[in-house]
Amino acid sequence: MTLETVLLVAAALFAVGLYGAISQQVVVMVMMGLEVMVNAVILAAGAMWWFLAPDPTGQVLLLVVLAAMTVEMAMGFAVATLVHRHRNSDMTDSATDLAR
Amino acid sequence: MLVDIGFWVLAVLAVASAVLVFVVDSMARATYALAVSFVAVGFALVLLQQNYVGVVTVLMMLMEMAVMAVYMVMYMGMNPALMPMSMVHGKRAALAVSGAAFVVLGAGALLVDWPVRRGVPAPDVTAALGEALMGRQMLVMVVISPVMVATIVGGVVLAAHRTRYDRFGDDLRRRPARDPQRGGVGR
């Protein structure tokens, strides 16, 4: 286990998440793609912390990433609820404009 | 050696289950696959000596996936485990973009001349993190807290069916309130 190998795994996770975020049509599945991407960021940041500068400050950054992930989920579900309420749909293609 | 084997098992598990999220034909299975991916990354963090962050990741993501399953049932209006489906658009372009992203990020990981490790980890990493959060890094948590509160308020405002503006008008002066059903004393 070296920094390069962990970063490679994180890159693979990020790419998979990016594919999902771009290709999926259901809002919840798009959010799953974003989650996988943040998952990759957590792994990469953890590896950077351990292999480059194992100072507690780096771990605080990881907690910030986890908090960002929570915010993304909460707001994403709220927007999904709003879209579903107004358009009776959970597909991204039906939410391409801001007008009601 | 054992750590290496453990890491590779977790790495393969994390990436394979992340791929499964977008391959399996039911949303319930996709949720489980995503949960497995998160748990694998959480344990990989534990291998990187970040016990606290790793365990928090595992616990938080398992709960999040449970919430996600509830949302799926809400929005799909069916049992997600029984309804095969594939809903994608621009699949070829998405594959190309994600492949290019992997190549760029992978090349960066392999070609960059990473600096040598600076400093040594504290004997008890979790205790050091706790002391940092309660000391030098407290400002970070102080900033995150209002963001969390704003998220709660924003989430409720967005998701609420009817708010006080629907009832009392934009200037909040309309009396009686416009309610779907009249009721209550004195309305």
PDB file of C-alpha atoms in Angstrom:
ATOM      1  CA  MET A   1       0.000   0.000   0.000  1.00  0.00           C
ATOM      2  CA  THR A   2       1.659   3.183  -1.228  1.00  0.00           C
ATOM      3  CA  LEU A   3       0.345   6.676  -1.815  1.00  0.00           C
ATOM      4  CA  GLU A   4       0.255   6.048  -5.566  1.00  0.00           C
ATOM      5  CA  THR A   5      -1.803   2.867  -5.313  1.00  0.00           C
ATOM      6  CA  VAL A   6      -4.339   4.424  -2.946  1.00  0.00           C
ATOM      7  CA  LEU A   7      -4.653   7.462  -5.218  1.00  0.00           C
ATOM      8  CA  LEU A   8      -5.143   5.147  -8.211  1.00  0.00           C
ATOM      9  CA  VAL A   9      -8.004   3.408  -6.409  1.00  0.00           C
ATOM     10  CA  ALA A  10      -9.450   6.814  -5.506  1.00  0.00           C
ATOM     11  CA  ALA A  11      -9.149   7.884  -9.167  1.00  0.00           C
ATOM     12  CA  ALA A  12     -11.053   4.758 -10.229  1.00  0.00           C
ATOM     13  CA  LEU A  13     -13.788   5.474  -7.671  1.00  0.00           C
ATOM     14  CA  PHE A  14     -13.991   9.102  -8.815  1.00  0.00           C
ATOM     15  CA  ALA A  15     -14.300   8.070 -12.465  1.00  0.00           C
ATOM     16  CA  VAL A  16     -17.069   5.582 -11.663  1.00  0.00           C
ATOM     17  CA  GLY A  17     -18.942   8.252  -9.697  1.00  0.00           C
ATOM     18  CA  LEU A  18     -18.485  10.758 -12.520  1.00  0.00           C
ATOM     19  CA  TYR A  19     -19.974   8.278 -14.977  1.00  0.00           C
ATOM     20  CA  GLY A  20     -22.988   7.850 -12.729  1.00  0.00           C
ATOM     21  CA  ALA A  21     -23.461  11.559 -12.120  1.00  0.00           C
ATOM     22  CA  ILE A  22     -23.403  12.291 -15.870  1.00  0.00           C
ATOM     23  CA  SER A  23     -25.331   9.337 -17.213  1.00  0.00           C
ATOM     24  CA  GLN A  24     -28.097   8.642 -14.714  1.00  0.00           C
ATOM     25  CA  GLN A  25     -31.560  10.073 -15.233  1.00  0.00           C
ATOM     26  CA  VAL A  26     -33.095   9.518 -11.816  1.00  0.00           C
ATOM     27  CA  VAL A  27     -32.177  12.290  -9.359  1.00  0.00           C
ATOM     28  CA  VAL A  28     -31.424   9.828  -6.550  1.00  0.00           C
ATOM     29  CA  MET A  29     -29.056   7.885  -8.819  1.00  0.00           C
ATOM     30  CA  VAL A  30     -27.285  11.129  -9.797  1.00  0.00           C
ATOM     31  CA  MET A  31     -26.798  11.791  -6.103  1.00  0.00           C
ATOM     32  CA  MET A  32     -25.367   8.298  -5.711  1.00  0.00           C
ATOM     33  CA  GLY A  33     -22.795   9.196  -8.372  1.00  0.00           C
ATOM     34  CA  LEU A  34     -21.880  12.353  -6.477  1.00  0.00           C
ATOM     35  CA  GLU A  35     -21.576  10.297  -3.290  1.00  0.00           C
ATOM     36  CA  VAL A  36     -19.138   7.896  -4.943  1.00  0.00           C
ATOM     37  CA  MET A  37     -17.073  10.902  -6.083  1.00  0.00           C
ATOM     38  CA  VAL A  38     -16.937  12.325  -2.553  1.00  0.00           C
ATOM     39  CA  ASN A  39     -16.077   8.811  -1.338  1.00  0.00           C
ATOM     40  CA  ALA A  40     -13.037   8.932  -3.629  1.00  0.00           C
ATOM     41  CA  VAL A  41     -12.074  12.350  -2.255  1.00  0.00           C
ATOM     42  CA  ILE A  42     -12.240  10.978   1.301  1.00  0.00           C
ATOM     43  CA  LEU A  43      -9.973   8.044   0.388  1.00  0.00           C
ATOM     44  CA  ALA A  44      -7.477  10.279  -1.432  1.00  0.00           C
ATOM     45  CA  ALA A  45      -7.403  12.827   1.393  1.00  0.00           C
ATOM     46  CA  GLY A  46      -6.916  10.049   3.941  1.00  0.00           C
ATOM     47  CA  ALA A  47      -3.988   8.665   1.953  1.00  0.00           C
ATOM     48  CA  MET A  48      -2.446  12.123   1.547  1.00  0.00           C
ATOM     49  CA  TRP A  49      -2.742  12.612   5.285  1.00  0.00           C
ATOM     50  CA  TRP A  50      -1.051   9.331   6.178  1.00  0.00           C
ATOM     51  CA  PHE A  51       1.692   9.324   3.578  1.00  0.00           C
ATOM     52  CA  LEU A  52       2.567  13.029   3.373  1.00  0.00           C
ATOM     53  CA  ALA A  53       1.778  14.901   6.591  1.00  0.00           C
ATOM     54  CA  PRO A  54       0.182  12.923   9.450  1.00  0.00           C
ATOM     55  CA  ASP A  55      -0.801  16.021  11.395  1.00  0.00           C
ATOM     56  CA  PRO A  56      -4.275  16.244  13.058  1.00  0.00           C
ATOM     57  CA  THR A  57      -5.116  19.226  10.805  1.00  0.00           C
ATOM     58  CA  GLY A  58      -5.468  16.898   7.817  1.00  0.00           C
ATOM     59  CA  GLN A  59      -8.034  14.804   9.657  1.00  0.00           C
ATOM     60  CA  VAL A  60     -10.051  17.933  10.347  1.00  0.00           C
ATOM     61  CA  LEU A  61     -10.176  18.459   6.575  1.00  0.00           C
ATOM     62  CA  LEU A  62     -11.596  14.939   6.237  1.00  0.00           C
ATOM     63  CA  LEU A  63     -14.328  15.799   8.719  1.00  0.00           C
ATOM     64  CA  VAL A  64     -15.137  18.879   6.628  1.00  0.00           C
ATOM     65  CA  VAL A  65     -15.478  16.655   3.546  1.00  0.00           C
ATOM     66  CA  LEU A  66     -17.830  14.361   5.477  1.00  0.00           C
ATOM     67  CA  ALA A  67     -19.884  17.402   6.524  1.00  0.00           C
ATOM     68  CA  ALA A  68     -20.012  18.596   2.906  1.00  0.00           C
ATOM     69  CA  MET A  69     -21.304  15.162   1.921  1.00  0.00           C
ATOM     70  CA  THR A  70     -24.087  15.407   4.499  1.00  0.00           C
ATOM     71  CA  VAL A  71     -25.077  18.861   3.277  1.00  0.00           C
ATOM     72  CA  GLU A  72     -25.113  17.606  -0.318  1.00  0.00           C
ATOM     73  CA  MET A  73     -27.393  14.722   0.590  1.00  0.00           C
ATOM     74  CA  ALA A  74     -29.802  16.845   2.627  1.00  0.00           C
ATOM     75  CA  MET A  75     -30.144  19.600   0.031  1.00  0.00           C
ATOM     76  CA  GLY A  76     -30.261  17.071  -2.809  1.00  0.00           C
ATOM     77  CA  PHE A  77     -33.172  15.226  -1.233  1.00  0.00           C
ATOM     78  CA  ALA A  78     -34.937  18.518  -0.486  1.00  0.00           C
ATOM     79  CA  VAL A  79     -34.604  19.612  -4.132  1.00  0.00           C
ATOM     80  CA  ALA A  80     -35.702  16.149  -5.288  1.00  0.00           C
ATOM     81  CA  THR A  81     -38.786  16.456  -3.089  1.00  0.00           C
ATOM     82  CA  LEU A  82     -39.520  19.896  -4.531  1.00  0.00           C
ATOM     83  CA  VAL A  83     -39.136  18.692  -8.123  1.00  0.00           C
ATOM     84  CA  HIS A  84     -41.293  15.671  -7.417  1.00  0.00           C
ATOM     85  CA  ARG A  85     -43.994  17.829  -5.820  1.00  0.00           C
ATOM     86  CA  HIS A  86     -44.169  20.321  -8.687  1.00  0.00           C
ATOM     87  CA  ARG A  87     -43.612  18.043 -11.681  1.00  0.00           C
ATOM     88  CA  ASN A  88     -44.534  14.618 -10.332  1.00  0.00           C
ATOM     89  CA  SER A  89     -41.279  13.244 -11.654  1.00  0.00           C
ATOM     90  CA  ASP A  90     -37.935  12.185 -10.285  1.00  0.00           C
ATOM     91  CA  MET A  91     -36.028  12.425 -13.570  1.00  0.00           C
ATOM     92  CA  THR A  92     -33.352  15.002 -14.289  1.00  0.00           C
ATOM     93  CA  ASP A  93     -34.679  15.483 -17.845  1.00  0.00           C
ATOM     94  CA  SER A  94     -37.881  16.942 -16.454  1.00  0.00           C
ATOM     95  CA  ALA A  95     -35.998  19.494 -14.374  1.00  0.00           C
ATOM     96  CA  THR A  96     -33.903  21.235 -17.011  1.00  0.00           C
ATOM     97  CA  ASP A  97     -35.500  24.672 -16.547  1.00  0.00           C
ATOM     98  CA  LEU A  98     -36.148  26.771 -13.484  1.00  0.00           C
ATOM     99  CA  ALA A  99     -39.666  27.882 -14.413  1.00  0.00           C
ATOM    100  CA  ARG A 100     -42.622  26.067 -12.880  1.00  0.00           C
TER     101      ARG A 100
ATOM    102  CA  MET B   1       2.005  -7.690   4.287  1.00  0.00           C
ATOM    103  CA  LEU B   2      -1.350  -8.297   5.929  1.00  0.00           C
ATOM    104  CA  VAL B   3      -2.140  -4.598   5.623  1.00  0.00           C
ATOM    105  CA  ASP B   4      -1.333  -4.740   1.896  1.00  0.00           C
ATOM    106  CA  ILE B   5      -3.593  -7.728   1.344  1.00  0.00           C
ATOM    107  CA  GLY B   6      -6.353  -6.077   3.375  1.00  0.00           C
ATOM    108  CA  PHE B   7      -6.030  -2.859   1.419  1.00  0.00           C
ATOM    109  CA  TRP B   8      -6.247  -4.554  -1.964  1.00  0.00           C
ATOM    110  CA  VAL B   9      -9.255  -6.609  -0.908  1.00  0.00           C
ATOM    111  CA  LEU B  10     -10.975  -3.422   0.290  1.00  0.00           C
ATOM    112  CA  ALA B  11      -9.907  -1.489  -2.819  1.00  0.00           C
ATOM    113  CA  VAL B  12     -11.309  -4.105  -5.204  1.00  0.00           C
ATOM    114  CA  LEU B  13     -14.471  -4.317  -3.105  1.00  0.00           C
ATOM    115  CA  ALA B  14     -14.907  -0.515  -3.079  1.00  0.00           C
ATOM    116  CA  VAL B  15     -14.435  -0.060  -6.834  1.00  0.00           C
ATOM    117  CA  ALA B  16     -16.393  -3.183  -7.834  1.00  0.00           C
ATOM    118  CA  SER B  17     -19.372  -2.272  -5.681  1.00  0.00           C
ATOM    119  CA  ALA B  18     -19.251   1.325  -6.934  1.00  0.00           C
ATOM    120  CA  VAL B  19     -19.455  -0.042 -10.489  1.00  0.00           C
ATOM    121  CA  LEU B  20     -22.306  -2.324  -9.441  1.00  0.00           C
ATOM    122  CA  VAL B  21     -24.279   0.738  -8.283  1.00  0.00           C
ATOM    123  CA  PHE B  22     -24.744   1.732 -11.928  1.00  0.00           C
ATOM    124  CA  VAL B  23     -24.919  -1.786 -13.363  1.00  0.00           C
ATOM    125  CA  VAL B  24     -27.525  -3.582 -11.259  1.00  0.00           C
ATOM    126  CA  ASP B  25     -31.070  -3.191 -12.461  1.00  0.00           C
ATOM    127  CA  SER B  26     -32.781  -2.300  -9.220  1.00  0.00           C
ATOM    128  CA  MET B  27     -32.393   0.723  -7.008  1.00  0.00           C
ATOM    129  CA  ALA B  28     -32.437  -1.319  -3.812  1.00  0.00           C
ATOM    130  CA  ARG B  29     -29.459  -3.361  -4.961  1.00  0.00           C
ATOM    131  CA  ALA B  30     -27.736  -0.150  -6.066  1.00  0.00           C
ATOM    132  CA  THR B  31     -28.174   1.249  -2.549  1.00  0.00           C
ATOM    133  CA  TYR B  32     -26.681  -1.866  -0.966  1.00  0.00           C
ATOM    134  CA  ALA B  33     -23.772  -1.770  -3.412  1.00  0.00           C
ATOM    135  CA  LEU B  34     -23.088   1.872  -2.554  1.00  0.00           C
ATOM    136  CA  ALA B  35     -23.199   1.045   1.153  1.00  0.00           C
ATOM    137  CA  VAL B  36     -20.628  -1.746   0.600  1.00  0.00           C
ATOM    138  CA  SER B  37     -18.398   0.698  -1.286  1.00  0.00           C
ATOM    139  CA  PHE B  38     -18.548   3.201   1.562  1.00  0.00           C
ATOM    140  CA  VAL B  39     -17.869   0.550   4.198  1.00  0.00           C
ATOM    141  CA  ALA B  40     -14.832  -0.639   2.209  1.00  0.00           C
ATOM    142  CA  VAL B  41     -13.464   2.914   2.015  1.00  0.00           C
ATOM    143  CA  GLY B  42     -14.174   3.397   5.729  1.00  0.00           C
ATOM    144  CA  PHE B  43     -12.135   0.309   6.609  1.00  0.00           C
ATOM    145  CA  ALA B  44      -9.391   1.409   4.201  1.00  0.00           C
ATOM    146  CA  LEU B  45      -9.202   4.616   6.253  1.00  0.00           C
ATOM    147  CA  VAL B  46      -8.851   2.479   9.368  1.00  0.00           C
ATOM    148  CA  LEU B  47      -5.916   0.743   7.664  1.00  0.00           C
ATOM    149  CA  LEU B  48      -4.478   4.234   7.146  1.00  0.00           C
ATOM    150  CA  GLN B  49      -4.634   4.630  10.958  1.00  0.00           C
ATOM    151  CA  GLN B  50      -7.607   6.989  10.888  1.00  0.00           C
ATOM    152  CA  ASN B  51      -9.808   4.992  13.212  1.00  0.00           C
ATOM    153  CA  TYR B  52     -12.203   7.780  14.108  1.00  0.00           C
ATOM    154  CA  VAL B  53     -12.806   9.104  10.591  1.00  0.00           C
ATOM    155  CA  GLY B  54     -13.051   5.549   9.230  1.00  0.00           C
ATOM    156  CA  VAL B  55     -15.654   4.428  11.758  1.00  0.00           C
ATOM    157  CA  VAL B  56     -17.612   7.687  11.373  1.00  0.00           C
ATOM    158  CA  THR B  57     -17.643   7.155   7.588  1.00  0.00           C
ATOM    159  CA  VAL B  58     -18.980   3.608   7.975  1.00  0.00           C
ATOM    160  CA  LEU B  59     -21.691   4.555  10.488  1.00  0.00           C
ATOM    161  CA  MET B  60     -22.767   7.703   8.667  1.00  0.00           C
ATOM    162  CA  MET B  61     -22.962   6.095   5.267  1.00  0.00           C
ATOM    163  CA  LEU B  62     -24.937   3.089   6.477  1.00  0.00           C
ATOM    164  CA  MET B  63     -27.521   5.460   7.951  1.00  0.00           C
ATOM    165  CA  GLU B  64     -27.495   7.559   4.793  1.00  0.00           C
ATOM    166  CA  MET B  65     -28.132   4.532   2.620  1.00  0.00           C
ATOM    167  CA  ALA B  66     -31.082   3.598   4.836  1.00  0.00           C
ATOM    168  CA  VAL B  67     -32.513   7.094   4.303  1.00  0.00           C
ATOM    169  CA  MET B  68     -31.857   6.777   0.576  1.00  0.00           C
ATOM    170  CA  ALA B  69     -33.802   3.515   0.433  1.00  0.00           C
ATOM    171  CA  VAL B  70     -36.794   5.258   2.035  1.00  0.00           C
ATOM    172  CA  TYR B  71     -36.610   8.048  -0.561  1.00  0.00           C
ATOM    173  CA  MET B  72     -36.495   5.559  -3.392  1.00  0.00           C
ATOM    174  CA  VAL B  73     -39.657   3.883  -2.216  1.00  0.00           C
ATOM    175  CA  MET B  74     -41.247   7.337  -1.849  1.00  0.00           C
ATOM    176  CA  TYR B  75     -40.385   8.572  -5.325  1.00  0.00           C
ATOM    177  CA  MET B  76     -40.516   5.421  -7.362  1.00  0.00           C
ATOM    178  CA  GLY B  77     -43.875   4.459  -5.885  1.00  0.00           C
ATOM    179  CA  MET B  78     -43.082   0.754  -6.019  1.00  0.00           C
ATOM    180  CA  ASN B  79     -40.990  -1.907  -4.445  1.00  0.00           C
ATOM    181  CA  PRO B  80     -37.585  -0.996  -5.856  1.00  0.00           C
ATOM    182  CA  ALA B  81     -36.253  -4.517  -5.435  1.00  0.00           C
ATOM    183  CA  LEU B  82     -38.842  -5.962  -7.789  1.00  0.00           C
ATOM    184  CA  MET B  83     -38.725  -3.439 -10.614  1.00  0.00           C
ATOM    185  CA  PRO B  84     -35.836  -3.870 -13.053  1.00  0.00           C
ATOM    186  CA  MET B  85     -34.961  -0.667 -14.863  1.00  0.00           C
ATOM    187  CA  SER B  86     -32.210   1.153 -16.670  1.00  0.00           C
ATOM    188  CA  MET B  87     -32.525   4.898 -16.932  1.00  0.00           C
ATOM    189  CA  VAL B  88     -29.457   6.465 -18.480  1.00  0.00           C
ATOM    190  CA  HIS B  89     -28.814   9.134 -21.068  1.00  0.00           C
ATOM    191  CA  GLY B  90     -25.644   9.964 -22.973  1.00  0.00           C
ATOM    192  CA  LYS B  91     -24.057   6.699 -21.888  1.00  0.00           C
ATOM    193  CA  ARG B  92     -21.238   6.767 -24.426  1.00  0.00           C
ATOM    194  CA  ALA B  93     -20.260  10.373 -23.657  1.00  0.00           C
ATOM    195  CA  ALA B  94     -20.392   9.669 -19.918  1.00  0.00           C
ATOM    196  CA  LEU B  95     -18.123   6.638 -20.363  1.00  0.00           C
ATOM    197  CA  ALA B  96     -15.662   8.724 -22.402  1.00  0.00           C
ATOM    198  CA  VAL B  97     -15.596  11.566 -19.857  1.00  0.00           C
ATOM    199  CA  SER B  98     -15.166   9.253 -16.886  1.00  0.00           C
ATOM    200  CA  GLY B  99     -12.478   7.242 -18.702  1.00  0.00           C
ATOM    201  CA  ALA B 100     -10.598  10.453 -19.493  1.00  0.00           C
ATOM    202  CA  ALA B 101     -10.966  11.579 -15.861  1.00  0.00           C
ATOM    203  CA  PHE B 102      -9.486   8.275 -14.675  1.00  0.00           C
ATOM    204  CA  VAL B 103      -6.554   8.562 -17.076  1.00  0.00           C
ATOM    205  CA  VAL B 104      -5.793  12.163 -16.028  1.00  0.00           C
ATOM    206  CA  LEU B 105      -6.141  11.498 -12.291  1.00  0.00           C
ATOM    207  CA  GLY B 106      -4.249   8.190 -12.508  1.00  0.00           C
ATOM    208  CA  ALA B 107      -1.437   9.812 -14.475  1.00  0.00           C
ATOM    209  CA  GLY B 108      -1.265  12.554 -11.867  1.00  0.00           C
ATOM    210  CA  ALA B 109      -1.067  10.001  -9.065  1.00  0.00           C
ATOM    211  CA  LEU B 110       1.716   8.039 -10.771  1.00  0.00           C
ATOM    212  CA  LEU B 111       3.760  10.823 -12.397  1.00  0.00           C
ATOM    213  CA  VAL B 112       3.821  13.474  -9.687  1.00  0.00           C
ATOM    214  CA  ASP B 113       6.975  13.428  -7.619  1.00  0.00           C
ATOM    215  CA  TRP B 114       5.324  13.253  -4.199  1.00  0.00           C
ATOM    216  CA  PRO B 115       7.283  14.810  -1.330  1.00  0.00           C
ATOM    217  CA  VAL B 116       8.576  12.683   1.509  1.00  0.00           C
ATOM    218  CA  ARG B 117       6.513  12.363   4.631  1.00  0.00           C
ATOM    219  CA  ARG B 118       6.710  15.373   6.927  1.00  0.00           C
ATOM    220  CA  GLY B 119       6.373  14.706  10.641  1.00  0.00           C
ATOM    221  CA  VAL B 120       5.249  11.572  12.445  1.00  0.00           C
ATOM    222  CA  PRO B 121       1.719  10.656  13.498  1.00  0.00           C
ATOM    223  CA  ALA B 122       0.743  11.195  17.112  1.00  0.00           C
ATOM    224  CA  PRO B 123       0.836   8.058  19.300  1.00  0.00           C
ATOM    225  CA  ASP B 124      -2.953   8.260  19.652  1.00  0.00           C
ATOM    226  CA  VAL B 125      -4.277   9.730  16.418  1.00  0.00           C
ATOM    227  CA  THR B 126      -7.884   9.949  17.610  1.00  0.00           C
ATOM    228  CA  ALA B 127      -6.928  11.795  20.797  1.00  0.00           C
ATOM    229  CA  ALA B 128      -4.790  14.193  18.754  1.00  0.00           C
ATOM    230  CA  LEU B 129      -7.757  14.852  16.454  1.00  0.00           C
ATOM    231  CA  GLY B 130     -10.006  15.498  19.441  1.00  0.00           C
ATOM    232  CA  GLU B 131      -7.522  17.923  20.932  1.00  0.00           C
ATOM    233  CA  ALA B 132      -7.154  19.706  17.588  1.00  0.00           C
ATOM    234  CA  LEU B 133     -10.943  20.033  17.249  1.00  0.00           C
ATOM    235  CA  MET B 134     -11.276  21.377  20.768  1.00  0.00           C
ATOM    236  CA  GLY B 135      -8.257  23.632  20.388  1.00  0.00           C
ATOM    237  CA  ARG B 136      -6.527  25.036  17.324  1.00  0.00           C
ATOM    238  CA  GLN B 137      -9.121  23.819  14.808  1.00  0.00           C
ATOM    239  CA  MET B 138     -12.227  24.783  16.729  1.00  0.00           C
ATOM    240  CA  LEU B 139     -12.980  27.575  14.254  1.00  0.00           C
ATOM    241  CA  VAL B 140     -13.578  24.927  11.570  1.00  0.00           C
ATOM    242  CA  MET B 141     -16.299  23.283  13.635  1.00  0.00           C
ATOM    243  CA  VAL B 142     -17.687  26.695  14.586  1.00  0.00           C
ATOM    244  CA  VAL B 143     -18.058  27.492  10.873  1.00  0.00           C
ATOM    245  CA  ILE B 144     -19.543  24.089  10.013  1.00  0.00           C
ATOM    246  CA  SER B 145     -22.244  24.389  12.690  1.00  0.00           C
ATOM    247  CA  PRO B 146     -24.142  27.340  11.126  1.00  0.00           C
ATOM    248  CA  VAL B 147     -23.778  25.682   7.724  1.00  0.00           C
ATOM    249  CA  MET B 148     -25.511  22.619   9.158  1.00  0.00           C
ATOM    250  CA  VAL B 149     -28.253  24.756  10.688  1.00  0.00           C
ATOM    251  CA  ALA B 150     -28.698  26.591   7.367  1.00  0.00           C
ATOM    252  CA  THR B 151     -28.944  23.193   5.670  1.00  0.00           C
ATOM    253  CA  ILE B 152     -31.694  22.102   8.035  1.00  0.00           C
ATOM    254  CA  VAL B 153     -33.637  25.342   7.473  1.00  0.00           C
ATOM    255  CA  GLY B 154     -33.049  25.293   3.700  1.00  0.00           C
ATOM    256  CA  GLY B 155     -34.034  21.633   3.459  1.00  0.00           C
ATOM    257  CA  VAL B 156     -37.278  22.193   5.337  1.00  0.00           C
ATOM    258  CA  VAL B 157     -38.126  25.321   3.308  1.00  0.00           C
ATOM    259  CA  LEU B 158     -37.510  23.526   0.007  1.00  0.00           C
ATOM    260  CA  ALA B 159     -39.306  20.341   0.927  1.00  0.00           C
ATOM    261  CA  ALA B 160     -42.243  21.870   2.829  1.00  0.00           C
ATOM    262  CA  HIS B 161     -45.549  21.571   0.994  1.00  0.00           C
ATOM    263  CA  ARG B 162     -47.066  24.787   2.340  1.00  0.00           C
ATOM    264  CA  THR B 163     -45.254  27.496   4.216  1.00  0.00           C
ATOM    265  CA  ARG B 164     -46.454  30.609   6.045  1.00  0.00           C
ATOM    266  CA  TYR B 165     -46.191  32.576   2.789  1.00  0.00           C
ATOM    267  CA  ASP B 166     -48.774  30.279   1.212  1.00  0.00           C
ATOM    268  CA  ARG B 167     -51.037  30.801   4.215  1.00  0.00           C
ATOM    269  CA  PHE B 168     -50.564  34.511   4.979  1.00  0.00           C
ATOM    270  CA  GLY B 169     -49.404  35.929   1.621  1.00  0.00           C
ATOM    271  CA  ASP B 170     -46.058  37.429   0.641  1.00  0.00           C
ATOM    272  CA  ASP B 171     -46.357  40.214   3.237  1.00  0.00           C
ATOM    273  CA  LEU B 172     -47.633  37.791   5.904  1.00  0.00           C
ATOM    274  CA  ARG B 173     -50.657  40.070   6.481  1.00  0.00           C
ATOM    275  CA  ARG B 174     -53.504  38.079   4.957  1.00  0.00           C
ATOM    276  CA  ARG B 175     -56.181  37.215   7.540  1.00  0.00           C
ATOM    277  CA  PRO B 176     -57.755  34.765   7.712  1.00  0.00           C
ATOM    278  CA  ALA B 177     -55.059  32.433   6.446  1.00  0.00           C
ATOM    279  CA  ARG B 178     -55.668  30.676   3.155  1.00  0.00           C
ATOM    280  CA  ASP B 179     -55.992  27.081   4.227  1.00  0.00           C
ATOM    281  CA  PRO B 180     -57.340  24.179   2.176  1.00  0.00           C
ATOM    282  CA  GLN B 181     -59.925  23.558   4.835  1.00  0.00           C
ATOM    283  CA  ARG B 182     -61.451  26.106   7.093  1.00  0.00           C
ATOM    284  CA  GLY B 183     -61.300  25.138  10.683  1.00  0.00           C
ATOM    285  CA  GLY B 184     -60.248  26.059  14.154  1.00  0.00           C
ATOM    286  CA  VAL B 185     -61.760  28.545  16.528  1.00  0.00           C
ATOM    287  CA  GLY B 186     -62.051  32.145  15.423  1.00  0.00           C
ATOM    288  CA  ARG B 187     -61.010  31.702  11.798  1.00  0.00           C
TER     289      ARG B 187
END
